[in-house]
Short mmCIF file of C-alpha atoms in Angstrom, two decimals:
data_model
loop_
_atom_site.label_atom_id
_atom_site.label_comp_id
_atom_site.label_asym_id
_atom_site.label_seq_id
_atom_site.Cartn_x
_atom_site.Cartn_y
_atom_site.Cartn_z
CA UNK A 1345 -1.98 -74.54 48.91
CA UNK A 1346 -1.82 -70.20 49.05
CA UNK A 1347 -3.13 -68.03 45.99
CA UNK A 1348 -0.45 -67.56 43.38
CA UNK A 1349 0.23 -63.51 42.67
CA UNK A 1350 0.83 -64.81 39.17
CA UNK A 1351 -1.61 -62.22 37.84
CA UNK A 1352 -0.05 -59.05 39.64
CA UNK A 1353 3.36 -60.19 38.59
CA UNK A 1354 1.90 -60.49 34.68
CA UNK A 1355 -0.20 -57.44 34.97
CA UNK A 1356 3.02 -55.11 36.49
CA UNK A 1357 4.98 -55.96 33.41
CA UNK A 1358 2.34 -55.99 30.92
CA UNK A 1359 2.55 -59.37 29.81
CA UNK A 1360 -0.94 -61.16 28.84
CA UNK A 1361 -2.48 -64.55 30.02
CA UNK A 1362 -2.04 -65.51 26.41
CA UNK A 1363 1.42 -64.10 25.77
CA UNK A 1364 2.55 -65.63 28.76
CA UNK A 1365 1.25 -69.29 27.61
CA UNK A 1366 3.35 -68.49 24.59
CA UNK A 1367 6.47 -67.78 26.92
CA UNK A 1368 6.25 -70.89 28.79
CA UNK A 1369 5.93 -73.02 25.68
CA UNK A 1370 8.52 -71.56 24.15
CA UNK A 1371 10.71 -72.19 27.14
CA UNK A 1372 9.86 -75.97 27.11
CA UNK A 1373 6.99 -76.18 29.79
CA UNK A 1374 4.04 -75.98 27.46
CA UNK A 1375 0.61 -74.14 28.87
CA UNK A 1376 -2.40 -73.37 27.30
CA UNK A 1377 -3.92 -70.06 27.97
CA UNK A 1378 -6.73 -71.60 29.39
CA UNK A 1379 -4.07 -73.41 32.12
CA UNK A 1380 -2.77 -69.93 32.66
CA UNK A 1381 -6.28 -68.78 33.55
CA UNK A 1382 -6.99 -71.26 35.41
CA UNK A 1383 -3.74 -70.72 37.69
CA UNK A 1384 -4.35 -67.07 37.62
CA UNK A 1385 -8.56 -67.52 39.02
CA UNK A 1386 -7.13 -69.74 41.62
CA UNK A 1387 -9.28 -72.63 39.81
CA UNK A 1388 -6.37 -74.66 39.49
CA UNK A 1389 -2.93 -75.13 41.52
CA UNK A 1390 0.12 -75.93 39.09
CA UNK A 1391 2.49 -78.74 40.16
CA UNK A 1392 5.81 -77.87 41.89
CA UNK A 1393 7.93 -78.67 38.70
CA UNK A 1394 5.56 -75.77 36.73
CA UNK A 1395 5.95 -73.29 39.64
CA UNK A 1396 9.59 -73.82 38.99
CA UNK A 1397 9.08 -73.23 35.45
CA UNK A 1398 7.06 -70.23 35.85
CA UNK A 1399 9.68 -68.53 38.24
CA UNK A 1400 12.63 -69.62 35.72
CA UNK A 1401 10.63 -67.60 32.87
CA UNK A 1402 9.61 -64.49 35.05
CA UNK A 1403 13.03 -64.69 36.36
CA UNK A 1404 12.17 -64.42 40.08
CA UNK A 1405 12.70 -66.82 42.88
CA UNK A 1406 9.50 -69.14 43.73
CA UNK A 1407 8.98 -67.44 46.98
CA UNK A 1408 7.68 -64.31 45.31
CA UNK A 1409 5.12 -65.95 43.91
CA UNK A 1410 2.84 -66.19 47.11
CA UNK A 1411 4.29 -62.93 48.68
CA UNK A 1412 1.93 -59.76 48.23
CA UNK A 1413 3.07 -56.76 46.88
CA UNK A 1414 2.10 -54.74 50.02
CA UNK A 1415 4.71 -57.41 52.00
CA UNK A 1416 7.54 -56.96 50.04
CA UNK A 1417 7.97 -53.58 51.27
CA UNK A 1418 11.51 -53.54 52.24
CA UNK A 1419 11.18 -50.70 54.42
CA UNK A 1420 8.95 -52.72 56.70
CA UNK A 1421 11.41 -54.85 58.43
CA UNK A 1422 14.95 -55.79 58.48
CA UNK A 1423 17.05 -58.29 56.13
CA UNK A 1424 18.89 -60.79 57.64
CA UNK A 1425 20.52 -61.87 54.92
CA UNK A 1426 24.34 -61.39 55.03
CA UNK A 1427 25.86 -64.10 53.02
CA UNK A 1428 25.77 -64.15 49.07
CA UNK A 1429 25.10 -68.06 48.77
CA UNK A 1430 21.85 -68.72 50.70
CA UNK A 1431 22.06 -71.86 52.96
CA UNK A 1432 18.59 -71.87 52.93
CA UNK A 1433 15.54 -69.29 52.05
CA UNK A 1434 12.99 -68.42 55.27
CA UNK A 1435 10.26 -65.89 54.50
CA UNK A 1436 8.59 -65.32 57.79
CA UNK A 1437 5.30 -63.26 58.43
CA UNK A 1438 5.65 -61.81 62.03
CA UNK A 1439 3.57 -59.28 63.55
CA UNK A 1440 2.37 -57.82 60.21
CA UNK A 1441 5.79 -57.56 58.84
CA UNK A 1442 8.03 -59.95 56.50
CA UNK A 1443 11.33 -61.13 57.80
CA UNK A 1444 13.66 -63.02 55.43
CA UNK A 1445 16.61 -65.10 56.69
CA UNK A 1446 18.95 -66.93 54.16
CA UNK A 1447 20.99 -69.20 56.78
CA UNK A 1448 19.91 -71.35 60.17
CA UNK A 1449 22.05 -68.29 62.10
CA UNK A 1450 20.29 -65.83 60.99
CA UNK A 1451 16.80 -67.48 61.89
CA UNK A 1452 18.22 -67.88 65.07
CA UNK A 1453 18.85 -64.65 65.32
CA UNK A 1454 15.72 -63.18 64.32
CA UNK A 1455 14.02 -65.60 67.16
CA UNK A 1456 16.62 -64.54 69.80
CA UNK A 1457 15.89 -60.60 69.07
CA UNK A 1458 12.00 -61.31 68.84
CA UNK A 1459 12.45 -63.10 72.45
CA UNK A 1460 14.44 -60.31 73.71
CA UNK A 1461 11.88 -57.86 72.47
CA UNK A 1462 8.69 -59.36 74.33
CA UNK A 1463 11.17 -59.01 77.56
#
């Protein structure tokens, strides 16, 4: 599993590992400070349900746990998402840029654009 950027997110929000463990416990997903530390340091990978609980508590999307802050620079790549309700979420790194598609049609357009660039 890829390294989670939980430490970066917590630090940017001024949340300590102890406070985060308490937030998780209050939200119904009991978590010790040691478990949070193990996740932050990469010694332990959380389960999918735990990652989903983490995203609910932090108010973020699941993919945001995996994408570095440098890759989230929205000016680096176009956002193909045009529909408010997402059919899917595809986050793709291509040639050092991050792309996000919210439907199969958008994903197909992205691929077609890349193929056209190669010509």
